[in-house]
Amino acid sequence: MKQNRLFNSIKVASLCSMMLLSATSCSDDFFDINNPNEISSSTFWKTENDALMALTGCYDAMQDGDLNNDYIDGWKFGFLGRETCTDNGGHSWGEWMLGSSIAQGTSTANDECFSKYWNANYELIKRCNTLIEKVDEISMSDDKKAAFKGEAIALRALGYCNLVSVFRDVPYLDKPLTLVECQPARNTKEEIATKVLADLKTCIPNIPVKGKAGKGRLTQEAAYAIMGRLALFTKHYDEAIEAYNHVIDKYRLFKSGDGTDGYKNYSELFTEKNEECDEVILGIHYTGPGKNEGQTFSISWGGPMNAIEATRNLCDDYYCIDGLPIDRSPLFRGKTGRDAYDKENPDFARYENRDPRLKGTLFVPGMKWLNDVYDYPNAGGKSVPSKSQVAIMKWFVPENMANEYDGSLDYYVIRYAEVLLSLSEAMIEKGGYSQEQITKYINEVRERVNMPKVEDVEGNGLSTEQLRQIVRHERRVELAFEDLRFADLYRWGEWKNAVERMNKEYETYGMGDYTRSYRGPQDDVWPIPQNEIDTDLNLKQHKEWGGE
């Protein structure tokens, strides 16, 4: 999202105090130009430029370190910290790291990881609500007002999609709170989805389409992609299919050069030179160094990141290039069981003949980081600094480590590959579509990396359950570390199985960051942060967490 940082995030202790900022004398503190108290409602909201500045503030909220950025050693709970709570990753530094309690099944409503993500999303929602309410006061055309509102409503929808995907039932706020309204109750996930989808259907046509939207502004197609994600995640499959069909063929998957190198087609997508390619539907733009606009999610301290890591379970899920799992493919040359995990003698062969996305996503023994080869025990070789022997490659920039605390690689919130797989999933769950209609989108994603078509490996005449498992696998290997794994596991009812997979990994390989446990339904939803319960008499905890 091309924009300048005009706004500072407001750090608050509770939803009530956060939302009241929009209704009190300091309601415009986040319009920070020089002095945070210089601009007030009486002097702002006069010109189109004011509306643009307010919209920029909405986009700016998306750069928060607890949302679409990360800062592992700065006590942030960003997208990498979240995803490494799942079966895709782990916390190498130990149990004290933010989110590790979720992975271990020991979390409480007081854990800071929950309040940080809650606050980051409600800060985005607050800014959007302020713009939506105030923009009518500005003298400009109705079409422009509608476009500004449309963008804000779409960004607000993304915030609610984030919240309901993990917290499930949360307060629904569609305007700035007043003192009378400062203690909102929970709304159900279904109530929120119904309201937000209705708003999107009304407002999206007012947003300019791709090619006509202002530079760095949300396009109509991006708004439909947000709508599709929310609809899919809340099981409104008709709306998901309708929304995604507005995006299909408006974007295309990235390919490098002549498109024949499957590894480059995938790995080079996540580089600065291609961050504005036609696959990126909604991106968060960072312009470091030296402009106070950089990101910190690429921090790695001179080599593969050693504070968080990928799991061997994820690594094993990447098929061989014949499209078969490693336990079925004749092309797999690696070891099995505990013999495959020997730090003194890494199993280099197991990473060959594999889906090119493996090495585009993960850093495994035998790969190079700049001039260093991680092929210990070979002479001069280094060891991969992770307990699983599998580090994360996606989002890290070896060639620009000098600026890793002020990085300029963009983060992609939504890209076209997600749209293709999500549309396939919605069609499967809705029913009534042929295998050919469904798999053509899965095949498009596979073919980009030279992996075989579904029909060439899994075959024809597949059942609904077989197709379901195919698209779920494809989502994991295509979209790993893109902040979708929590939502996927929760909505599929797969969190318990994910925990069991990780414990089996420990038993199979004799390694892992910590033991994991599943306590029951409370681990299938995040608790309302305790500080929110304490300050809002109307806000009740989920029943799975001892509430009503």
XYZ file of C-alpha atoms in Angstrom:
548
model
C 0.000 0.000 0.000
C 1.856 3.083 -1.250
C 1.563 5.769 1.375
C 3.439 8.089 3.716
C 3.467 7.658 7.452
C 1.339 10.537 8.734
C -0.107 8.861 11.759
C 1.195 7.367 14.988
C -0.392 4.327 16.582
C -2.178 4.972 19.836
C -1.323 2.417 22.500
C -4.206 1.969 24.918
C -5.153 -0.406 27.681
C -8.713 -1.219 26.726
C -11.210 -1.160 23.891
C -13.317 1.377 25.751
C -10.516 3.899 26.141
C -9.334 3.260 22.599
C -12.697 3.941 21.023
C -13.483 6.917 23.224
C -10.529 8.732 21.685
C -12.728 9.241 18.674
C -15.340 11.086 20.712
C -13.319 13.252 23.081
C -11.274 16.411 22.749
C -8.180 14.401 21.830
C -10.041 12.403 19.190
C -7.549 13.353 16.491
C -4.341 12.523 18.316
C -3.461 10.150 15.542
C -3.396 13.026 13.056
C 0.205 13.586 14.111
C 1.936 16.152 11.942
C 4.205 18.007 14.381
C 2.408 18.223 17.682
C -0.189 15.473 18.315
C -2.559 18.055 19.801
C -2.326 20.631 17.011
C -5.173 19.321 14.893
C -8.702 18.934 16.197
C -12.074 18.151 14.684
C -12.830 21.869 14.468
C -9.885 22.545 12.129
C -9.675 19.210 10.335
C -12.262 17.586 8.040
C -12.412 20.628 5.752
C -10.708 19.619 2.499
C -10.204 16.617 0.277
C -6.598 16.552 1.428
C -7.837 16.112 4.997
C -9.839 13.077 3.858
C -6.758 11.680 2.134
C -4.696 12.184 5.287
C -7.336 10.383 7.336
C -7.422 7.514 4.860
C -3.641 7.363 5.001
C -4.016 6.953 8.753
C -6.193 3.893 8.167
C -3.534 2.358 5.947
C -0.861 3.339 8.443
C -2.603 1.348 11.173
C -2.035 -1.747 9.058
C 1.732 -1.330 9.495
C 1.504 -1.973 13.226
C 4.129 -4.374 14.559
C 1.350 -6.525 16.020
C -0.502 -6.730 12.704
C 1.236 -6.716 9.293
C 4.783 -6.254 10.535
C 6.816 -7.997 13.226
C 9.705 -7.245 15.554
C 10.780 -10.444 17.235
C 13.250 -8.840 19.649
C 11.035 -5.769 20.128
C 8.200 -7.606 21.913
C 5.794 -7.579 18.977
C 3.276 -10.265 18.062
C 3.269 -9.848 14.300
C 2.444 -12.223 11.483
C 5.573 -14.359 11.864
C 5.179 -14.618 15.627
C 1.568 -15.680 15.144
C 2.192 -18.265 12.450
C 5.005 -19.873 14.430
C 2.440 -20.640 17.150
C 0.850 -23.144 14.749
C 2.042 -26.427 13.280
C 3.999 -24.381 10.744
C 6.546 -23.105 13.251
C 7.966 -22.822 16.719
C 9.704 -20.417 19.082
C 13.356 -21.393 19.331
C 14.132 -18.991 22.164
C 11.771 -20.730 24.517
C 8.525 -20.643 26.376
C 8.700 -16.970 27.332
C 8.174 -15.752 23.758
C 4.888 -14.082 22.830
C 2.411 -16.683 21.639
C 4.343 -19.740 22.780
C 1.638 -20.353 25.404
C -0.897 -20.789 22.585
C 1.274 -23.445 20.988
C 1.809 -25.213 24.290
C -1.834 -25.109 25.331
C -1.075 -23.131 28.489
C -2.421 -19.703 27.544
C -4.622 -17.543 29.764
C -6.778 -14.511 29.042
C -4.059 -12.361 30.616
C -1.449 -13.293 28.007
C -0.252 -10.165 26.250
C -0.267 -11.750 22.794
C -4.083 -11.644 22.770
C -4.420 -7.992 23.805
C -1.755 -6.870 21.338
C -3.550 -8.374 18.348
C -6.929 -7.185 19.649
C -5.709 -3.599 20.056
C -3.985 -3.484 16.667
C -7.155 -4.497 14.841
C -9.447 -2.215 16.821
C -7.077 0.691 16.177
C -7.579 0.060 12.456
C -11.347 -0.176 12.939
C -11.411 3.025 15.009
C -9.624 5.029 12.348
C -11.894 3.683 9.626
C -15.020 4.498 11.647
C -13.836 8.062 12.215
C -13.296 8.609 8.499
C -16.633 7.047 7.577
C -18.478 9.344 9.999
C -16.581 12.551 9.263
C -16.011 12.503 5.509
C -19.510 13.828 4.747
C -18.510 17.106 6.405
C -15.967 17.766 3.656
C -16.836 19.745 0.567
C -16.158 17.419 -2.365
C -18.163 15.374 -4.842
C -20.464 12.607 -3.680
C -18.545 10.125 -5.829
C -15.304 10.915 -4.038
C -16.971 10.709 -0.629
C -18.397 7.324 -1.565
C -14.978 6.118 -2.718
C -13.309 7.215 0.532
C -16.039 5.535 2.558
C -15.770 2.410 0.450
C -12.051 2.053 1.074
C -12.488 2.597 4.799
C -15.353 0.094 4.991
C -13.239 -2.500 3.146
C -10.245 -1.962 5.452
C -12.550 -2.139 8.469
C -13.881 -5.428 7.106
C -10.343 -6.775 7.026
C -9.949 -5.862 10.692
C -13.137 -7.703 11.582
C -12.077 -10.683 9.472
C -8.861 -10.849 11.500
C -10.736 -10.639 14.796
C -13.531 -13.135 14.177
C -11.072 -15.652 12.719
C -9.404 -16.163 16.092
C -11.514 -14.447 18.803
C -14.795 -15.481 17.114
C -17.376 -13.276 18.929
C -16.255 -9.677 19.510
C -17.865 -6.216 19.825
C -19.033 -4.875 16.476
C -18.456 -1.131 16.180
C -19.467 0.738 13.050
C -19.091 4.267 14.393
C -16.978 6.126 16.956
C -18.144 5.428 20.495
C -19.620 8.044 22.781
C -19.425 8.052 26.573
C -22.876 6.447 26.695
C -21.769 3.660 24.354
C -18.321 2.999 25.774
C -19.007 -0.506 27.110
C -20.070 -2.591 24.103
C -21.124 -6.211 24.414
C -20.017 -9.070 22.197
C -21.640 -9.777 18.856
C -21.586 -13.251 17.412
C -19.285 -14.069 14.527
C -22.334 -14.633 12.344
C -23.883 -11.274 13.262
C -20.645 -9.500 12.386
C -20.207 -11.381 9.120
C -23.767 -10.598 8.042
C -23.391 -6.879 8.763
C -19.948 -6.510 7.239
C -20.805 -8.443 4.080
C -23.905 -6.294 3.600
C -21.821 -3.127 3.939
C -19.286 -4.427 1.444
C -21.930 -5.282 -1.141
C -23.189 -1.714 -0.924
C -19.887 0.136 -0.886
C -17.493 -1.832 -3.103
C -19.012 -0.628 -6.411
C -18.074 2.924 -5.320
C -14.348 2.092 -5.193
C -12.399 2.672 -8.426
C -11.403 -0.460 -10.316
C -7.856 -1.582 -10.946
C -6.156 0.851 -13.301
C -8.307 3.782 -12.199
C -7.618 3.786 -8.467
C -5.099 6.274 -7.126
C -1.541 5.049 -6.703
C -1.293 2.994 -3.549
C -5.054 3.052 -3.037
C -7.254 0.032 -2.533
C -8.877 -1.152 -5.758
C -12.386 -2.442 -6.188
C -10.953 -5.883 -6.888
C -8.899 -5.811 -3.669
C -12.059 -4.984 -1.735
C -13.775 -7.974 -3.330
C -10.810 -10.120 -2.282
C -11.310 -8.939 1.314
C -15.000 -9.730 1.012
C -14.202 -13.170 -0.366
C -11.838 -13.956 2.511
C -14.359 -12.897 5.153
C -17.163 -14.817 3.436
C -15.048 -17.960 3.131
C -13.832 -17.775 6.725
C -17.417 -17.397 8.003
C -18.873 -20.075 5.689
C -20.880 -17.711 3.497
C -19.854 -19.660 0.423
C -22.243 -18.050 -2.073
C -20.910 -14.598 -1.209
C -17.326 -15.864 -1.313
C -17.762 -17.269 -4.803
C -19.503 -14.115 -6.006
C -16.776 -11.890 -4.569
C -13.865 -13.922 -5.875
C -15.358 -14.048 -9.367
C -14.934 -10.267 -9.464
C -11.183 -10.818 -9.012
C -10.558 -13.790 -11.289
C -8.558 -12.877 -14.410
C -8.018 -9.321 -13.167
C -4.627 -10.344 -11.746
C -2.114 -13.032 -12.627
C 0.448 -15.184 -10.903
C 4.007 -13.876 -10.957
C 6.569 -15.661 -13.134
C 10.267 -14.897 -13.390
C 11.884 -14.432 -16.781
C 10.486 -16.899 -19.308
C 8.532 -18.639 -16.551
C 10.221 -22.021 -16.856
C 12.025 -22.001 -13.499
C 9.444 -23.004 -10.888
C 11.708 -22.118 -7.968
C 12.342 -18.574 -9.219
C 8.686 -18.133 -10.134
C 7.896 -18.522 -6.450
C 10.949 -17.341 -4.519
C 11.509 -14.149 -6.516
C 7.929 -13.069 -5.841
C 9.027 -12.245 -2.282
C 11.716 -9.747 -3.295
C 11.738 -5.968 -3.493
C 12.114 -5.883 -7.253
C 8.816 -7.739 -7.702
C 6.730 -6.383 -4.847
C 4.557 -4.387 -7.258
C 3.954 -7.300 -9.613
C 0.462 -8.167 -10.790
C 0.022 -10.960 -8.249
C -0.036 -8.617 -5.265
C -3.635 -7.519 -4.697
C -3.165 -5.812 -1.337
C 0.294 -5.038 -0.019
C 1.724 -3.062 2.872
C 4.435 -0.774 1.546
C 7.610 -0.150 3.512
C 10.224 2.378 2.396
C 13.297 1.967 4.557
C 15.932 2.844 5.324
C 16.139 6.304 6.871
C 12.547 7.406 6.300
C 10.868 6.094 9.451
C 8.834 3.909 7.099
C 10.734 0.625 7.229
C 9.698 -2.814 8.398
C 11.319 -5.011 11.032
C 9.952 -8.443 10.109
C 13.111 -9.286 8.114
C 15.474 -9.039 11.113
C 17.783 -12.066 11.077
C 21.076 -11.003 12.743
C 23.481 -12.122 10.051
C 22.011 -15.466 9.067
C 18.792 -17.490 9.070
C 16.504 -16.307 11.881
C 17.177 -18.334 15.032
C 14.415 -17.037 17.338
C 11.535 -18.519 15.370
C 11.676 -21.459 13.014
C 9.668 -23.699 10.731
C 8.643 -27.211 11.677
C 9.781 -30.432 10.123
C 6.105 -31.309 9.820
C 5.599 -28.390 7.445
C 8.774 -29.284 5.570
C 7.629 -32.886 5.155
C 4.305 -31.686 3.726
C 5.953 -30.428 0.533
C 5.518 -33.179 -2.038
C 8.137 -34.500 -4.394
C 8.187 -33.088 -7.912
C 6.094 -36.033 -9.142
C 3.239 -34.681 -6.988
C 3.392 -37.508 -4.458
C 3.977 -37.248 -0.682
C 7.469 -38.164 0.485
C 6.273 -41.460 1.968
C 4.893 -42.541 -1.416
C 7.198 -41.023 -3.997
C 10.024 -43.073 -5.566
C 11.866 -39.759 -6.014
C 12.308 -39.261 -2.274
C 15.874 -40.141 -1.349
C 15.880 -39.061 2.277
C 15.929 -40.986 5.504
C 12.905 -41.629 7.686
C 12.309 -41.571 11.427
C 14.990 -40.413 13.836
C 17.720 -41.209 11.342
C 16.483 -38.191 9.392
C 17.285 -35.884 12.297
C 20.980 -35.889 13.024
C 22.514 -32.450 13.517
C 25.986 -33.872 13.076
C 25.039 -35.496 9.772
C 22.130 -33.612 8.160
C 20.055 -35.516 5.650
C 20.697 -33.349 2.584
C 19.021 -35.798 0.203
C 15.579 -35.353 1.751
C 15.352 -31.785 0.409
C 16.018 -32.705 -3.224
C 13.379 -33.522 -5.869
C 10.820 -31.590 -3.854
C 8.155 -29.009 -4.643
C 10.118 -25.819 -5.500
C 8.073 -23.924 -2.929
C 9.918 -25.779 -0.175
C 13.157 -23.866 -0.740
C 11.216 -20.722 -1.612
C 9.614 -20.822 1.822
C 12.100 -22.638 4.056
C 15.835 -22.553 4.674
C 17.146 -26.111 4.945
C 20.562 -27.796 5.173
C 22.566 -27.386 1.979
C 21.258 -23.927 1.069
C 23.287 -20.724 0.818
C 22.811 -17.490 2.765
C 24.845 -14.963 0.787
C 28.314 -16.542 0.638
C 27.776 -18.927 3.533
C 26.862 -22.521 2.753
C 24.868 -24.271 5.465
C 26.141 -27.751 4.741
C 27.858 -28.700 8.000
C 29.769 -31.024 8.546
C 31.404 -30.247 5.206
C 34.543 -28.133 5.481
C 33.638 -24.499 6.177
C 29.947 -25.324 6.265
C 27.525 -23.900 8.812
C 24.624 -25.485 10.666
C 21.058 -24.234 10.257
C 20.336 -22.447 13.575
C 17.064 -24.124 14.446
C 16.096 -27.120 16.532
C 14.132 -28.537 13.625
C 16.991 -27.901 11.155
C 14.383 -25.947 9.182
C 14.480 -22.141 9.262
C 12.217 -19.648 7.475
C 13.322 -18.170 4.135
C 10.193 -16.318 2.982
C 10.223 -12.603 3.947
C 13.945 -12.550 4.777
C 16.432 -10.535 2.745
C 20.034 -11.810 3.076
C 21.376 -9.188 0.675
C 20.053 -6.297 2.792
C 20.837 -7.331 6.360
C 22.546 -3.989 6.998
C 19.101 -2.360 6.994
C 17.124 -5.163 8.592
C 15.822 -2.891 11.390
C 14.525 -0.477 8.753
C 13.743 -2.775 5.856
C 11.986 -1.995 2.609
C 10.506 -5.342 1.556
C 6.711 -5.109 1.360
C 4.337 -7.466 3.107
C 1.558 -9.007 1.022
C -1.818 -9.144 2.764
C -3.608 -10.743 -0.194
C -2.174 -12.125 -3.390
C -3.781 -13.784 -6.379
C -2.705 -17.316 -5.437
C -4.831 -17.054 -2.290
C -7.821 -15.957 -4.356
C -7.486 -18.959 -6.664
C -7.256 -21.456 -3.816
C -9.982 -19.765 -1.793
C -12.374 -19.804 -4.725
C -11.668 -23.514 -5.192
C -12.362 -24.152 -1.523
C -15.595 -22.168 -1.557
C -16.796 -24.145 -4.590
C -15.971 -27.441 -2.851
C -17.820 -26.457 0.321
C -20.796 -25.006 -1.545
C -21.166 -28.091 -3.712
C -22.624 -28.429 -7.187
C -19.408 -27.731 -9.091
C -17.551 -30.214 -11.250
C -14.021 -31.336 -10.469
C -12.808 -29.551 -13.592
C -14.354 -26.274 -12.464
C -12.698 -26.604 -9.062
C -9.270 -27.930 -9.948
C -8.514 -25.521 -12.762
C -7.664 -22.903 -10.131
C -5.622 -25.338 -8.029
C -3.806 -26.449 -11.166
C -2.992 -22.853 -12.056
C -1.205 -22.450 -8.723
C 0.611 -25.761 -9.101
C 1.665 -25.184 -12.690
C 3.407 -21.912 -11.773
C 5.998 -24.020 -9.887
C 5.973 -26.918 -12.387
C 4.059 -29.256 -10.100
C 1.705 -31.787 -11.747
C -1.996 -31.161 -12.211
C -4.476 -32.746 -9.838
C -5.818 -35.006 -12.581
C -2.320 -36.264 -13.425
C -1.607 -37.424 -9.870
C -4.695 -37.650 -7.682
C -6.871 -38.583 -10.663
C -10.416 -37.912 -11.812
C -13.750 -38.589 -10.157
C -12.514 -37.335 -6.795
C -14.875 -37.118 -3.842
C -15.680 -33.918 -1.995
C -13.448 -35.008 0.882
C -10.558 -35.796 -1.458
C -10.858 -32.383 -3.105
C -11.105 -30.762 0.331
C -7.846 -32.350 1.456
C -6.125 -31.348 -1.789
C -6.995 -27.662 -1.463
C -6.141 -27.619 2.244
C -2.718 -29.081 1.501
C -2.193 -26.588 -1.296
C -3.081 -23.675 0.986
C -0.499 -24.809 3.503
C 2.437 -25.126 1.126
C 1.563 -22.092 -1.008
C 0.594 -19.657 1.761
C 2.852 -20.644 4.667
C 3.928 -17.664 6.822
C 1.331 -15.371 5.259
C -0.779 -15.164 8.445
C -3.533 -17.525 7.337
C -2.713 -20.728 9.210
C -4.514 -19.867 12.464
C -7.698 -18.969 10.604
C -7.499 -22.089 8.462
C -6.928 -24.492 11.352
C -9.658 -22.940 13.502
C -12.324 -22.798 10.811
C -11.540 -26.364 9.706
C -11.717 -27.644 13.283
C -8.138 -28.858 12.892
C -6.324 -27.322 15.867
C -6.396 -30.532 17.909
C -4.998 -32.488 14.968
C -2.305 -29.861 14.471
C -1.211 -30.280 18.093
C -1.136 -34.045 17.638
C 0.970 -33.656 14.489
C 3.501 -31.593 16.405
C 3.699 -34.106 19.235
C 4.157 -36.875 16.687
C 6.978 -34.822 15.171
C 8.670 -34.839 18.557
C 8.195 -38.586 18.868
C 9.342 -39.282 15.299
C 12.377 -37.029 15.167
C 13.147 -36.521 18.841
C 13.128 -32.762 18.485
C 10.935 -29.722 19.038
C 10.851 -26.356 20.790
C 8.463 -27.517 23.521
C 5.749 -30.071 24.166
C 2.260 -29.088 23.085
C -1.100 -29.981 24.531
C -4.770 -29.638 23.638
C -7.006 -28.785 26.589
C -10.270 -29.032 24.737
C -12.619 -26.467 23.093
C -10.960 -23.504 24.821
C -7.935 -24.028 22.578
C -10.110 -23.657 19.471
C -10.734 -19.950 20.109
C -8.750 -17.100 21.594
C -10.063 -15.625 24.854
C -11.298 -12.070 25.110
C -8.311 -10.250 26.698
C -8.842 -10.052 30.449
C -8.178 -6.314 30.608
C -11.123 -5.811 28.228
C -13.388 -7.869 30.487
C -12.208 -5.906 33.530
C -13.008 -2.508 31.989
C -16.241 -3.347 30.153
C -19.112 -4.564 32.322
C -21.080 -5.663 29.254
C -18.306 -7.698 27.691
C -18.448 -11.356 28.702
C -15.799 -14.024 28.263
C -16.361 -16.981 25.917
C -18.027 -19.933 27.602
C -15.038 -22.111 26.635
C -12.931 -19.816 28.807
C -15.270 -19.821 31.805
C -17.620 -17.071 30.679
C -21.269 -16.977 29.756
